[in-house]
Structures are given as C-alpha cells and as structure tokens.
mmCIF file of C-alpha atoms and ligand atoms in Angstrom:
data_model
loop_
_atom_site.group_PDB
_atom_site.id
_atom_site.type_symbol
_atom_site.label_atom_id
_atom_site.label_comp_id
_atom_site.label_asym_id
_atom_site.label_seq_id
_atom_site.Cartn_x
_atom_site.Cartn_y
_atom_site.Cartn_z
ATOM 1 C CA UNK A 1 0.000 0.000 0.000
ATOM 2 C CA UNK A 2 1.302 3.010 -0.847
ATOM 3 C CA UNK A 3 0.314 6.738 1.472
ATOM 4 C CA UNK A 4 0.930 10.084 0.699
ATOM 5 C CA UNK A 5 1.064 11.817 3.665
ATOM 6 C CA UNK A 6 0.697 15.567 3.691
ATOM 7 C CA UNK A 7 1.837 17.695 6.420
ATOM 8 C CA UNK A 8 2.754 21.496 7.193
ATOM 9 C CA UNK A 9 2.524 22.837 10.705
ATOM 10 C CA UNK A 10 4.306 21.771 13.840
ATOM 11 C CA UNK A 11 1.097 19.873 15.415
ATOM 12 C CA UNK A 12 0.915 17.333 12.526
ATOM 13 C CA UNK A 13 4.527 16.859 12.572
ATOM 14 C CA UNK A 14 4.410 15.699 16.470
ATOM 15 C CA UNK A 15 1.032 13.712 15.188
ATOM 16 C CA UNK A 16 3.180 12.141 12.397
ATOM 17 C CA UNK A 17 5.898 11.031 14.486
ATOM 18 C CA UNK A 18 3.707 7.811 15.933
ATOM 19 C CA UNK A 19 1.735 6.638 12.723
ATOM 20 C CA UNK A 20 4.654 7.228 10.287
ATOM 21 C CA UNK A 21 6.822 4.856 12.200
ATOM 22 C CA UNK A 22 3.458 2.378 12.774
ATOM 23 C CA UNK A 23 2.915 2.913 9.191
ATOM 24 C CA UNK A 24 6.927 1.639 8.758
ATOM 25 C CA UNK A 25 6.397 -1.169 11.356
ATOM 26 C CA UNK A 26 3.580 -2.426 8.852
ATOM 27 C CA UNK A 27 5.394 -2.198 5.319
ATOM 28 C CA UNK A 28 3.620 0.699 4.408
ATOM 29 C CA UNK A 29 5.112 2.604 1.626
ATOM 30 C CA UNK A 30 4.704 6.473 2.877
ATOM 31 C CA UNK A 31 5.341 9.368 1.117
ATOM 32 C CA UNK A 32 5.258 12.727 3.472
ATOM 33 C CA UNK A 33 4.782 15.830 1.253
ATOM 34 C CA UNK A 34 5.510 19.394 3.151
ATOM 35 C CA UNK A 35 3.703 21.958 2.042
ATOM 36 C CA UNK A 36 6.254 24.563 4.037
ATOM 37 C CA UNK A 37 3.360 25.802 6.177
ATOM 38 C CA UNK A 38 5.730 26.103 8.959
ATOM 39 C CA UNK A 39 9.686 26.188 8.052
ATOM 40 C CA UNK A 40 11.551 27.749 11.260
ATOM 41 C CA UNK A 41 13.878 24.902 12.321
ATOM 42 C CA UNK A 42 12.157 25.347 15.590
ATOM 43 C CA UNK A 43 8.765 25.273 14.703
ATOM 44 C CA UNK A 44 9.511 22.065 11.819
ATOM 45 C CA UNK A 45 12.566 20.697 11.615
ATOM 46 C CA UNK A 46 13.292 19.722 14.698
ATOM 47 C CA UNK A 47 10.500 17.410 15.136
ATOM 48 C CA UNK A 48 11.583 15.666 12.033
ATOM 49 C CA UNK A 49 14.825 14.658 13.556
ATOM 50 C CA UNK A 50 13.871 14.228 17.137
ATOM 51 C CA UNK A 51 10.524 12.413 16.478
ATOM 52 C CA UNK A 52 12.221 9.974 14.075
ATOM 53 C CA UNK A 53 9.358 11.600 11.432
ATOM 54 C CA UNK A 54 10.915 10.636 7.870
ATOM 55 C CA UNK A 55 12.089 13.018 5.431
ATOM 56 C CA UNK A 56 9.703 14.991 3.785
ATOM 57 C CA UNK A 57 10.255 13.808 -0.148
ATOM 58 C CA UNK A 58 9.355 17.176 -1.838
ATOM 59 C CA UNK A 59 8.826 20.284 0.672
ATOM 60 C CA UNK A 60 6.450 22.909 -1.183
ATOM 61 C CA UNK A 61 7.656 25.873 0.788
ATOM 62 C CA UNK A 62 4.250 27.700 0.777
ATOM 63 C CA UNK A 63 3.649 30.184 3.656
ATOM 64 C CA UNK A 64 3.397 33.419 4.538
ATOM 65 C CA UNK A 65 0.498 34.531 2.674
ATOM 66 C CA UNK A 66 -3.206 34.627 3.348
ATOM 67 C CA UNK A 67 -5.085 31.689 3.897
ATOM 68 C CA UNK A 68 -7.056 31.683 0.598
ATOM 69 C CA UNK A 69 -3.556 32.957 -1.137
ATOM 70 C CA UNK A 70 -1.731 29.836 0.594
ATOM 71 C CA UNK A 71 -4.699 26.899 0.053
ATOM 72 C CA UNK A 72 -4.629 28.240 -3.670
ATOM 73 C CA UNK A 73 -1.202 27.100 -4.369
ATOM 74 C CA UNK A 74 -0.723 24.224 -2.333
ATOM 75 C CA UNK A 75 -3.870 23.082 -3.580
ATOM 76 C CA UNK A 76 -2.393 23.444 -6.949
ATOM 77 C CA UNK A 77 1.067 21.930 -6.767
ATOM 78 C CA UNK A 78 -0.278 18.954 -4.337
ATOM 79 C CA UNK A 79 -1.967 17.726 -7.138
ATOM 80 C CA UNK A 80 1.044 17.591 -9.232
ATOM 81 C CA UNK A 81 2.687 15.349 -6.504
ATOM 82 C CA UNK A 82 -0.224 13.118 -6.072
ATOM 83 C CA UNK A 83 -0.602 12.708 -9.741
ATOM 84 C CA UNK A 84 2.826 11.982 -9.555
ATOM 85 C CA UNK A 85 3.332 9.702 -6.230
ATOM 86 C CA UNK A 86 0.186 8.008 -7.411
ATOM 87 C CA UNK A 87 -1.045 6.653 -3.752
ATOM 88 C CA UNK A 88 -3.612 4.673 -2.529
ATOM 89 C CA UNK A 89 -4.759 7.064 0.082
ATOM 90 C CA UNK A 90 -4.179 10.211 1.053
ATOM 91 C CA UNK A 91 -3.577 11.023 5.078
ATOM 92 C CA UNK A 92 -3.984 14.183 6.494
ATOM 93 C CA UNK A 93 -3.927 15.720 10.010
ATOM 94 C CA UNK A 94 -5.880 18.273 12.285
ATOM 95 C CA UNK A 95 -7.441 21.431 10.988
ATOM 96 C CA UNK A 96 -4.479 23.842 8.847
ATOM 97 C CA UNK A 97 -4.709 24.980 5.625
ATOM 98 C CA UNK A 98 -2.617 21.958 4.357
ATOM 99 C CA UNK A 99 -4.823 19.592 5.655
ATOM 100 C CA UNK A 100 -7.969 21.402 3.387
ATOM 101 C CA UNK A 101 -5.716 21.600 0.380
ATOM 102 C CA UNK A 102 -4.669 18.133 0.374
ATOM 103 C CA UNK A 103 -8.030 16.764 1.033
ATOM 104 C CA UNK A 104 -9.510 19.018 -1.899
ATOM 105 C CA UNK A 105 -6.188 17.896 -4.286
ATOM 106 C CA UNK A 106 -6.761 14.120 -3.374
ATOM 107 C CA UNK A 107 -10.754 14.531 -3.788
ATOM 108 C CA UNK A 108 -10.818 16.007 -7.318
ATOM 109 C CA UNK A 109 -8.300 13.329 -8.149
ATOM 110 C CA UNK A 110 -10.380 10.648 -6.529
ATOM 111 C CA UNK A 111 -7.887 9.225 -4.160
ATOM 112 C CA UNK A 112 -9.219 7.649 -0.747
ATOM 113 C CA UNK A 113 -8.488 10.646 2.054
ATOM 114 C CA UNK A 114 -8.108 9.602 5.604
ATOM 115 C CA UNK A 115 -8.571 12.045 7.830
ATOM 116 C CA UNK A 116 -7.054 11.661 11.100
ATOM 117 C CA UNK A 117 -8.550 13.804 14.027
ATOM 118 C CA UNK A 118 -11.950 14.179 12.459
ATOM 119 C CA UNK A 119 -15.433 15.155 13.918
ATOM 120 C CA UNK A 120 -13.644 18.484 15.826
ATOM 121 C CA UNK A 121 -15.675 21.025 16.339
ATOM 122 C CA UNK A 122 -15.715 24.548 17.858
ATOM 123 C CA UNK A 123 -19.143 26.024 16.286
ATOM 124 C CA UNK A 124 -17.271 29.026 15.407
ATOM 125 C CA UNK A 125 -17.292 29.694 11.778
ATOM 126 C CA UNK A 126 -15.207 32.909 12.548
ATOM 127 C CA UNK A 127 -11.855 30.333 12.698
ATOM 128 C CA UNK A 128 -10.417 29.438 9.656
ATOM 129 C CA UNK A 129 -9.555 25.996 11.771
ATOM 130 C CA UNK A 130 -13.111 25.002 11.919
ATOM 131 C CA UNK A 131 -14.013 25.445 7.997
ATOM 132 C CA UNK A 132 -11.081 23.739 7.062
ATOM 133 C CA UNK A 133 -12.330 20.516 9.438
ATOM 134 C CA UNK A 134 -15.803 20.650 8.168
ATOM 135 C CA UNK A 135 -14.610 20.824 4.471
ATOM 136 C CA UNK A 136 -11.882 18.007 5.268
ATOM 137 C CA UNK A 137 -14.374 15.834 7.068
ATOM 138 C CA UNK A 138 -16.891 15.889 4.173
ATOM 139 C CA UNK A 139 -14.555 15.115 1.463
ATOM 140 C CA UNK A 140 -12.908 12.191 3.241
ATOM 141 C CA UNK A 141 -13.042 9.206 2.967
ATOM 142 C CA UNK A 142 -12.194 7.409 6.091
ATOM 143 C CA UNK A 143 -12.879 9.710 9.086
ATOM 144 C CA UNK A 144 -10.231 8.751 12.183
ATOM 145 C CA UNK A 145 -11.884 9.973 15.250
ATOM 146 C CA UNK A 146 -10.227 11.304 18.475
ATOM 147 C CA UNK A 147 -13.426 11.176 21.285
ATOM 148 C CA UNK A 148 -17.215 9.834 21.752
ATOM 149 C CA UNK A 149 -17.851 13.917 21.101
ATOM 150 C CA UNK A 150 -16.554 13.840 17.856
ATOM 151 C CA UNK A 151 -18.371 11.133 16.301
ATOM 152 C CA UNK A 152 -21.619 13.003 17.704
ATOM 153 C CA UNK A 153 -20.612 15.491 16.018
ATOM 154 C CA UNK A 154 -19.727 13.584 12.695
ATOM 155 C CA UNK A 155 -23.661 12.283 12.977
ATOM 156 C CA UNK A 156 -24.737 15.550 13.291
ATOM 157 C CA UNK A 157 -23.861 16.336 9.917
ATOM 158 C CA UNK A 158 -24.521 13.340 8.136
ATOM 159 C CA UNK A 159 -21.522 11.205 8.509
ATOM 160 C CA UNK A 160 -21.903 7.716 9.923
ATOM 161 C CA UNK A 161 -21.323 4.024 9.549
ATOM 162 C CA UNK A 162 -18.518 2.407 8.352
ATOM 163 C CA UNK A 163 -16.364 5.725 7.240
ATOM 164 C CA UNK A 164 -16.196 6.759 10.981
ATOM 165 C CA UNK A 165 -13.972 4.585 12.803
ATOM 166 C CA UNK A 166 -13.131 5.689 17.068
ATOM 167 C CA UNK A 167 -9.468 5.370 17.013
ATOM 168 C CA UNK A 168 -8.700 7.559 19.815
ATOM 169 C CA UNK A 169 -6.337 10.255 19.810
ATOM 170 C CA UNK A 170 -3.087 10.163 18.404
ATOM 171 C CA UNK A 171 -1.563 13.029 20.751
ATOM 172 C CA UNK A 172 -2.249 10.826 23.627
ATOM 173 C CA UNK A 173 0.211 7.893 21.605
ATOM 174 C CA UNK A 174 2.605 10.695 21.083
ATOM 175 C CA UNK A 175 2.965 11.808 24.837
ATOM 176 C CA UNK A 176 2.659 8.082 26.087
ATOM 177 C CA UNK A 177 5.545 6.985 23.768
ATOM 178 C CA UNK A 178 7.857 10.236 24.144
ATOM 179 C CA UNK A 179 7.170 10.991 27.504
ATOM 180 C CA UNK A 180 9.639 7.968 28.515
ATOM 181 C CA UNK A 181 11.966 9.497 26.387
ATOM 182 C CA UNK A 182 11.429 13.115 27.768
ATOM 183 C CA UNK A 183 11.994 11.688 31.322
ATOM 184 C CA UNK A 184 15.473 10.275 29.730
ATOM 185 C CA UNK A 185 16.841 13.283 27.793
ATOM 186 C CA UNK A 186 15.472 16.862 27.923
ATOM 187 C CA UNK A 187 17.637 18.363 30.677
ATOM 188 C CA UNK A 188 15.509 22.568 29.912
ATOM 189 C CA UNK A 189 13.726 21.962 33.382
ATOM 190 C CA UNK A 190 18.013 22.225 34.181
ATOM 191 C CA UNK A 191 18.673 24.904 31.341
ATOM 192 C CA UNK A 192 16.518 27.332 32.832
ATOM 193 C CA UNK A 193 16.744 27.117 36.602
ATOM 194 C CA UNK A 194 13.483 25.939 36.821
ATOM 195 C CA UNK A 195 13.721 22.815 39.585
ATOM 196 C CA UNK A 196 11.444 23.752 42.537
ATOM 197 C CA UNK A 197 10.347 27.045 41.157
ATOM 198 C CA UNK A 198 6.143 26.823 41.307
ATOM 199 C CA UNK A 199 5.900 28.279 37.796
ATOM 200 C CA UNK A 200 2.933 28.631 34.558
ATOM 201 C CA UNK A 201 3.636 27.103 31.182
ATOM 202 C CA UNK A 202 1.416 29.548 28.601
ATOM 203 C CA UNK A 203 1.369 29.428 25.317
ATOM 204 C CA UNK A 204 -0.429 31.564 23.154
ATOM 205 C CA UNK A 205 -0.940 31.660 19.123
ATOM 206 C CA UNK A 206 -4.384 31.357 18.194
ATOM 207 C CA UNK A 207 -5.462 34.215 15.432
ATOM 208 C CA UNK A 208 -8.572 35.216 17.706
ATOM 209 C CA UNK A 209 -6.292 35.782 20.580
ATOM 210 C CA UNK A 210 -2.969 37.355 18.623
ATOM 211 C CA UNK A 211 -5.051 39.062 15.803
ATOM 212 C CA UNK A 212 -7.281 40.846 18.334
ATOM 213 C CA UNK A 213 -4.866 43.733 19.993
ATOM 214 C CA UNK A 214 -7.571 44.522 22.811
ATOM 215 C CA UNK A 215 -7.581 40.774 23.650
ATOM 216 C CA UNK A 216 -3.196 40.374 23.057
ATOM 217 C CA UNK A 217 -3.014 43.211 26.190
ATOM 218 C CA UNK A 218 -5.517 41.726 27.956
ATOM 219 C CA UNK A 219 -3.645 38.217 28.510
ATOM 220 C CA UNK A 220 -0.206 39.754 28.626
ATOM 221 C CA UNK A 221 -2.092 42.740 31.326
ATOM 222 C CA UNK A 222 -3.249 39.781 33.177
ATOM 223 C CA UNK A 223 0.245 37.512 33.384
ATOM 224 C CA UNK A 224 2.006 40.793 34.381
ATOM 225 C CA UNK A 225 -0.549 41.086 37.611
ATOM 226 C CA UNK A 226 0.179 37.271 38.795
ATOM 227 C CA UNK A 227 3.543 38.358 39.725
ATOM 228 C CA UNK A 228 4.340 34.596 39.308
ATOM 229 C CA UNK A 229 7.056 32.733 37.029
ATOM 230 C CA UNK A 230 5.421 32.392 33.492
ATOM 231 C CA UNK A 231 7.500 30.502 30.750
ATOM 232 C CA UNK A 232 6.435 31.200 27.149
ATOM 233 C CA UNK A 233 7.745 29.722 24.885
ATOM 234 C CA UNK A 234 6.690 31.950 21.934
ATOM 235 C CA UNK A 235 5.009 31.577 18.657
ATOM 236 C CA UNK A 236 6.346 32.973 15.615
ATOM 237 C CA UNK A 237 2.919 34.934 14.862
ATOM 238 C CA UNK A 238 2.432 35.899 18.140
ATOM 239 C CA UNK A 239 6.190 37.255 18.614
ATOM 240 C CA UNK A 240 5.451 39.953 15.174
ATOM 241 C CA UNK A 241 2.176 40.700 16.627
ATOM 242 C CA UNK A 242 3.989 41.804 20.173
ATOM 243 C CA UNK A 243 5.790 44.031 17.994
ATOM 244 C CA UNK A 244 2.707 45.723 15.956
ATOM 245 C CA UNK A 245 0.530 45.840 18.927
ATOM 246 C CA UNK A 246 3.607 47.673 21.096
ATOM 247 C CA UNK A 247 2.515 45.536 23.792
ATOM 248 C CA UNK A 248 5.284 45.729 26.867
ATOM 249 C CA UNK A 249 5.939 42.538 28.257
ATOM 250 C CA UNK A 250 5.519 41.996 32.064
ATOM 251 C CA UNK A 251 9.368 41.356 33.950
ATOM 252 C CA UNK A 252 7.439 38.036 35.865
ATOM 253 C CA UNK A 253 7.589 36.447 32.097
ATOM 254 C CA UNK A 254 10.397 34.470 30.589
ATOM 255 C CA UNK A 255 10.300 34.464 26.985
ATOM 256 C CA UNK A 256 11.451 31.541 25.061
ATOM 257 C CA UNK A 257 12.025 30.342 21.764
ATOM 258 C CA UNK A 258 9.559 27.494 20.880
ATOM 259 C CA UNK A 259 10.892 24.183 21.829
ATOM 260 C CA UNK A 260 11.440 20.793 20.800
ATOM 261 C CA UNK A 261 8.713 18.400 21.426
ATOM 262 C CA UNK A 262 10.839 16.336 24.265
ATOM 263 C CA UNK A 263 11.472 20.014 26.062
ATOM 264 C CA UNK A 264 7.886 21.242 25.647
ATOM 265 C CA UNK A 265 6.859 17.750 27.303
ATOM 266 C CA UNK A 266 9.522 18.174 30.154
ATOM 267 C CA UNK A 267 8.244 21.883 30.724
ATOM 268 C CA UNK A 268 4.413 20.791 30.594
ATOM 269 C CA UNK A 269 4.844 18.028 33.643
ATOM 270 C CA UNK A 270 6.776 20.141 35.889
ATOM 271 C CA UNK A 271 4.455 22.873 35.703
ATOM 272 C CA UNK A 272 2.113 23.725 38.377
ATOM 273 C CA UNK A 273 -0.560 25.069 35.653
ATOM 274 C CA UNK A 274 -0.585 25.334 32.085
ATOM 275 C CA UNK A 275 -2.282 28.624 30.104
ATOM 276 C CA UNK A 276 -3.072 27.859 26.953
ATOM 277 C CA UNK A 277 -5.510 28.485 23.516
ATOM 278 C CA UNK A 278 -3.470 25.515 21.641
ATOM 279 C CA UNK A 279 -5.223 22.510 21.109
ATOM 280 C CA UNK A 280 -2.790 20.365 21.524
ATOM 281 C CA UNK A 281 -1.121 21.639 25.129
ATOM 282 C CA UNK A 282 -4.910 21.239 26.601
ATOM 283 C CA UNK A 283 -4.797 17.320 26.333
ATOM 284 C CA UNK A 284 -1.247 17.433 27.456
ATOM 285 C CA UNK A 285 -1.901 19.307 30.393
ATOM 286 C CA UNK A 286 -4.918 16.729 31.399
ATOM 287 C CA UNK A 287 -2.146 13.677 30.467
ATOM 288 C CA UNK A 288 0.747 15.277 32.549
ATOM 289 C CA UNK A 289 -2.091 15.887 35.422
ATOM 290 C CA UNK A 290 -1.731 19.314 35.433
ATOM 291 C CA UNK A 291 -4.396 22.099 35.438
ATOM 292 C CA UNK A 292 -5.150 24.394 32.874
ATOM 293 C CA UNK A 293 -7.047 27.537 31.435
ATOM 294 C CA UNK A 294 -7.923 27.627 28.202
ATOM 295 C CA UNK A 295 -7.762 31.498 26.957
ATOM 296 C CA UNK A 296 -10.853 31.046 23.915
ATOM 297 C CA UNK A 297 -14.540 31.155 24.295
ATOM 298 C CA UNK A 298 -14.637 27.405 23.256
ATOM 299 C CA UNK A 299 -12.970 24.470 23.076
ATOM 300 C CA UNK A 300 -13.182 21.184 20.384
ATOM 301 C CA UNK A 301 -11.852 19.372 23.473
ATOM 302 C CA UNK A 302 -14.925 19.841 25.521
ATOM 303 C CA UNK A 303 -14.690 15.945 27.949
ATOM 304 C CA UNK A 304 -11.567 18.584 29.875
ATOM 305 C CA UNK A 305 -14.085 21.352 30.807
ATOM 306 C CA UNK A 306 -16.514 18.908 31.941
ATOM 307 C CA UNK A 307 -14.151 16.628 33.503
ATOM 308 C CA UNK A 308 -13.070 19.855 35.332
ATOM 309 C CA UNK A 309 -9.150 19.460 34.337
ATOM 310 C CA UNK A 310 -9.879 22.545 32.042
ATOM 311 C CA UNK A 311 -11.430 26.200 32.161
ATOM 312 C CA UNK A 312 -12.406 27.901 29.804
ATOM 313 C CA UNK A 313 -12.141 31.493 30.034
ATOM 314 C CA UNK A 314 -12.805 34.635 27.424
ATOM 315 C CA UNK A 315 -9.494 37.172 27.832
ATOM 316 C CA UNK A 316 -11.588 40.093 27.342
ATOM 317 C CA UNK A 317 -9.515 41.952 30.488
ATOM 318 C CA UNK A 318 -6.949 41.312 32.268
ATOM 319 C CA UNK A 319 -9.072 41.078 35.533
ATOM 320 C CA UNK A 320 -10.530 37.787 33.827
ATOM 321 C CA UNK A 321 -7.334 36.509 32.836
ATOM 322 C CA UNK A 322 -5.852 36.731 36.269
ATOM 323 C CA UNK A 323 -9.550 35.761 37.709
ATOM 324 C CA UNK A 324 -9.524 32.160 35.444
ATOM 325 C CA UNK A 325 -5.986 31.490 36.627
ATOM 326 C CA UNK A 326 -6.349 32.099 40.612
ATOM 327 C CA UNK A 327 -9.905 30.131 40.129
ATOM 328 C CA UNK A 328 -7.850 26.860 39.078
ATOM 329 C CA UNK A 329 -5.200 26.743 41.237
ATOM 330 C CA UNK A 330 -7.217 24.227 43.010
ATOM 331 C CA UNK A 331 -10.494 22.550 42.721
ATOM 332 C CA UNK A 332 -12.083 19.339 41.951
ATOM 333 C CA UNK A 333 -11.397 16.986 39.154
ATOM 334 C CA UNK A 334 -12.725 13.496 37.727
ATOM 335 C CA UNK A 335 -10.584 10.769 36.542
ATOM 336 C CA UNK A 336 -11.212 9.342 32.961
ATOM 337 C CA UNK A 337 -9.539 8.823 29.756
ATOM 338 C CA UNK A 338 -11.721 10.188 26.830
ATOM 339 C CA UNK A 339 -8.746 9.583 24.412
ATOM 340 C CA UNK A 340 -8.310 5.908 23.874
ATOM 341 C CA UNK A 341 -5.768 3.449 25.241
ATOM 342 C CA UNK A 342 -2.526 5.400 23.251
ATOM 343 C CA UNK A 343 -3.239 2.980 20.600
ATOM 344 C CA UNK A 344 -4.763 5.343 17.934
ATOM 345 C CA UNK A 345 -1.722 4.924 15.246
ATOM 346 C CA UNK A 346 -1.745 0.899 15.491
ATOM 347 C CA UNK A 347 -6.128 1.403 14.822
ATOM 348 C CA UNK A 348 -5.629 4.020 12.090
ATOM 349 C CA UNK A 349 -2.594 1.770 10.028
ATOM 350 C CA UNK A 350 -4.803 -1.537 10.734
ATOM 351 C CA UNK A 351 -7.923 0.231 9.536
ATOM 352 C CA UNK A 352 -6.386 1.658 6.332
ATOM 353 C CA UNK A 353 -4.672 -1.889 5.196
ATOM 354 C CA UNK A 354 -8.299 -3.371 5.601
ATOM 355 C CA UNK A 355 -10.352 -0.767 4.395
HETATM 356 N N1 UDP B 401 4.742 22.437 21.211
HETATM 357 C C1 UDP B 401 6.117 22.223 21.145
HETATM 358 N N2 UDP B 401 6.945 23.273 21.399
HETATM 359 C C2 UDP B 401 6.498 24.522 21.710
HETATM 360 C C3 UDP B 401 5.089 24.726 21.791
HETATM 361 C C4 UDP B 401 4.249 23.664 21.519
HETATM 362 O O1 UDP B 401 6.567 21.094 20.886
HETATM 363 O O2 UDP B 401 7.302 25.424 21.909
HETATM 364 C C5 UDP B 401 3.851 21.305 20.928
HETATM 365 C C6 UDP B 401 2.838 21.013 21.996
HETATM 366 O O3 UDP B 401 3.397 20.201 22.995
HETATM 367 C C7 UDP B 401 1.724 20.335 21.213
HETATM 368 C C8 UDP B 401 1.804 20.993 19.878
HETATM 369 O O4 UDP B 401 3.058 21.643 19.791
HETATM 370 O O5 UDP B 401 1.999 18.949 21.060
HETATM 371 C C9 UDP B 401 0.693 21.991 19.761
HETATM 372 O O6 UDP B 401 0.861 22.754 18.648
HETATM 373 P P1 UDP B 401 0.148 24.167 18.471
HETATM 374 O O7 UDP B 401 -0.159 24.728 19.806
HETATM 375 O O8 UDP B 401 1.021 24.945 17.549
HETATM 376 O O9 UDP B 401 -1.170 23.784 17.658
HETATM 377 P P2 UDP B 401 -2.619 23.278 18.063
HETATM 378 O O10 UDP B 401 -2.481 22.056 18.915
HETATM 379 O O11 UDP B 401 -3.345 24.384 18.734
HETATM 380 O O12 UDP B 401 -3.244 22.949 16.736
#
C-alpha cells in the first residue's frame, strides 16, 4: 500500500511522528509531502529529527500569505505530486490549511483521504480551523476519530457508519511513547533554573487571541498582575504581533524560543498550571495531570471542561485573565480517559490496510 502523507505545521509533525513509524512497522510505503506551512527549524525541523518523522520527499515551501492565497497554491502543486506519487490514500492531520488543500487535491483526483482527528468542532465559523475541518471531514473518505464527542458530532452532519472509525487520539500515543523518552533526555527543566520554582507554562498563538490587539493586552495585562514565574515559549505569529501591537511585556515572564517536542513535554509536567488556547497543550496538560485555562470562548476538546481538568475562560480583560488562573489553582477533578488506550496509530494503520 502506498500513502501520501501531507503535512505542514508543527502539530501534525508531532502527530506524524507515531503513525509514520506504525505505518513503517507495517510495510507501508509512505510518502510525506511538506507543504512549508511552517519552516523555522524550531517550529519544523526539529521534530523531524527528534521524532524519528521521515524526510519529507518534496517540501512545497508555501507560507506566509493569506489563507485563501496559501490553500490556492498548495492546492495546486499537491496535485502535481499526487498525480505523480500516485497513492492509494491520502492522510492528512488536524485542521491547517494543508490539511484542506490536500483533502480538496486528493478529492478532485479521486484518491481515498483519511482524515485523522476528524469530527472536531468549535461552532465558530469565525476560525479558519473550523471550515477547514468541516470541508476536510466531508470530502474524506475514512474519518479517524479522536473522542465519543466527535463522532456526535460527525452524525450531526450526516456522517456515519462504516467511514467513521473511534481510534482515539493520536496526541495521547505521542505523549505516552515520548514521555519515557522526555523523562530520559530533555535536561531545559536544568537549562533554565526551573527545579522547585512553582511556575505557569502559557502558550499563546491562536489568530482570535494574537489578531485581536484589545484581547493580546488583555492576557499579557493579566500575566504581568500574577507576579508569578510564566514561561512562554513563543510563537512565531504571536512574537510579530507583540511588535505591531507595542505591547510591553511583564518582567514576571520568561520568553522563550519554541521548543522541541521532548522540552515542551519536560516543561508541561513540571508545571504547576498550564495557560493555553493551543489545542494540543490542553490534552497534554490533562495527560501530565496538570491544570489548565484555556484562553478562547470554546474548546473542540470539551470531555476537559466537563471533567473539570480545564477552564475555559474569554481574555476580554486582564481582571478575567488573572480571575480564570487564581480560580484553578485548586479545585475538583474526575478521573477518565476520553482519548483511547494510546493505541490510535496501530487502529488508524490496521484500519487503512483493511479498508
Ligand atoms: N509544542 C512544542 N513546542 C512549543 C510549543 C508547543 O513542541 O514550543 C507542541 C505542543 O506540545 C503540542 C503541539 O506543539 O503537542 C501543539 O501545537 P500548536 O499549539 O502549535 O497547535 P494546536 O495544537 O493548537 O493545533
């Protein structure tokens, strides 16, 4: 069987990492085509050499535009690779732009998409995230779910039976497999003098938060009046909108460069809370057993707020910022795993061989 897999942003590399090498384990001929979505070394290639994630064999280097501007051409020169790989299905990841142009290139050349991390949904048509899931979801062919929520959702809309298969969620395989090998060999905890300081991990680079200047000085407002230790590692986006917005940054932050995956892993369990609006760091938090806030006025990952591991809170001031923080310091919390058994990648590979 041969896959072309298409990824671009750092979150699909890191979800890459465990079904490439499944996909290996099972004599899958894979194919990863980059469309350049993200190209910092820090933000892309560094999960391709620490997450064993194989070399990309054509990278399209398309970023930096608008999102129409940047679907356009990857959409465009995909196809040229996929009439040129010639797979039997097409995998793609999450929500980003790349994930909607390679589901629209494979689609219009009728080849099989899987689409892993399906059935997400926010409700809010305002992100460009949630029209390129719908779009992706409706086009694919095999539909990979993460949660029970999801394939409610999926329903919802029409899509059911045998195209929706639970496979839990891949991000919870990730942080199983390379939390072992965070424990071994990220020594940042070391780096930056952090052992037995009671700090927040936040990270912050969703467009409603770093597009929106009013809500921008509302979150960094709020850090600055916890007069706690906040490590940030920071976004690319969100660093040039600091910059446009003139927004000062509070002395009680440390700003970092973003990290590697094995760092960000070591820095998310020896936190005492975790602020966030990624996706991603919410289910981390909730693995590592850490608390955290969610900074959006929703959430696709909604079992966290109900379980009570996560809050959701709007940063429309900096009162509610620092309110939503002090509020989760402590309270009560139920066990469960909504995610799956951290077998997601063997389900997905097993699924697609049989399909
Ligand atoms: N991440 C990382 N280094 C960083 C910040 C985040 O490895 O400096 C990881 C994080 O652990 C998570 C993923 O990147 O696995 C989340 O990506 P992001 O927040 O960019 O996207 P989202 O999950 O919101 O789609």
């Amino acid at each position: 069987m041969k896959v072309a897999t298409i990824l671009g942003a750092r979150p699909q590399l890191i979800k890459a990492s465990v079904v490439s090498a499944e996909m290996a384990r099972r004599g899958v001929d894979e194919a990863i085509i980059h469309t350049g979505q993200h190209f910092d070394d820090n933000m892309s290639s560094v999960f391709l050499s620490e997450m064993g994630v194989p070399e990309p064999v054509v990278n399209l280097g398309i970023g930096g535009g608008s999102h129409g501007q940047n679907t356009g051409r990857m959409l465009e020169q995909l196809e040229a690779e996929l009439v040129r790989l010639k797979p039997d299905w097409v995998v793609v990841y999450g929500d980003t732009d790349s994930t909607l142009a390679g589901a629209l290139a494979a689609a219009k050349l009728h080849i099989p998409i899987a689409h892993i991390e399906a059935g997400l949904r926010s409700f809010n048509r305002g992100m460009p995230e949630e029209i390129n899931r719908v779009v992706t979801d409706h086009v694919a062919t095999a539909l990979f779910t993460p949660t029970d929520t999801a394939i409610e959702c999926l329903r919802s809309e029409g899509l059911h039976g045998d195209r929706v298969v639970k496979s839990g969620d891949v991000m919870f395989d990730v942080a199983i497999q390379y939390g072992r090998v965070s424990d071994e060999q990220s020594t940042i905890v070391e780096k930056l003098d952090l052992e037995g300081v009671n700090f927040i991990l936040a990270t912050i680079h969703r467009a409603e938060n770093t597009d929106d200047p009013q809500r921008l000085k509302a979150i960094f407002g709020g850090f600055g009046e916890l007069q706690r230790c906040i490590v940030l590692p920071l976004h690319p986006r969100t660093k040039s909108r600091i910059t446009t917005s003139s927004i000062t940054l509070p002395p009680n932050l440390r700003i970092i460069d973003p990290v590697g995956y094995l760092d960000m892993l070591a820095l998310e369990k020896n936190a005492q809370l975790i602020v966030t609006d990624s996706g991603g760091v919410q289910k981390e938090a909730f693995f590592h057993g850490v608390p955290c806030v969610t900074l959006r006025d929703e959430t696709e990952w909604v079992e966290l707020v109900d379980m009570g591991w996560n809050r959701l809170a709007s940063p429309t001031s900096a009162d509610a910022v620092v309110e939503a923080i002090r509020q989760t310091d402590s309270g009560n919390r139920k066990d469960g795993q909504p995610y799956g058994t951290g077998n997601a990648s063997q389900i997905i590979v097993d699924s697609l061989l049989h399909w």
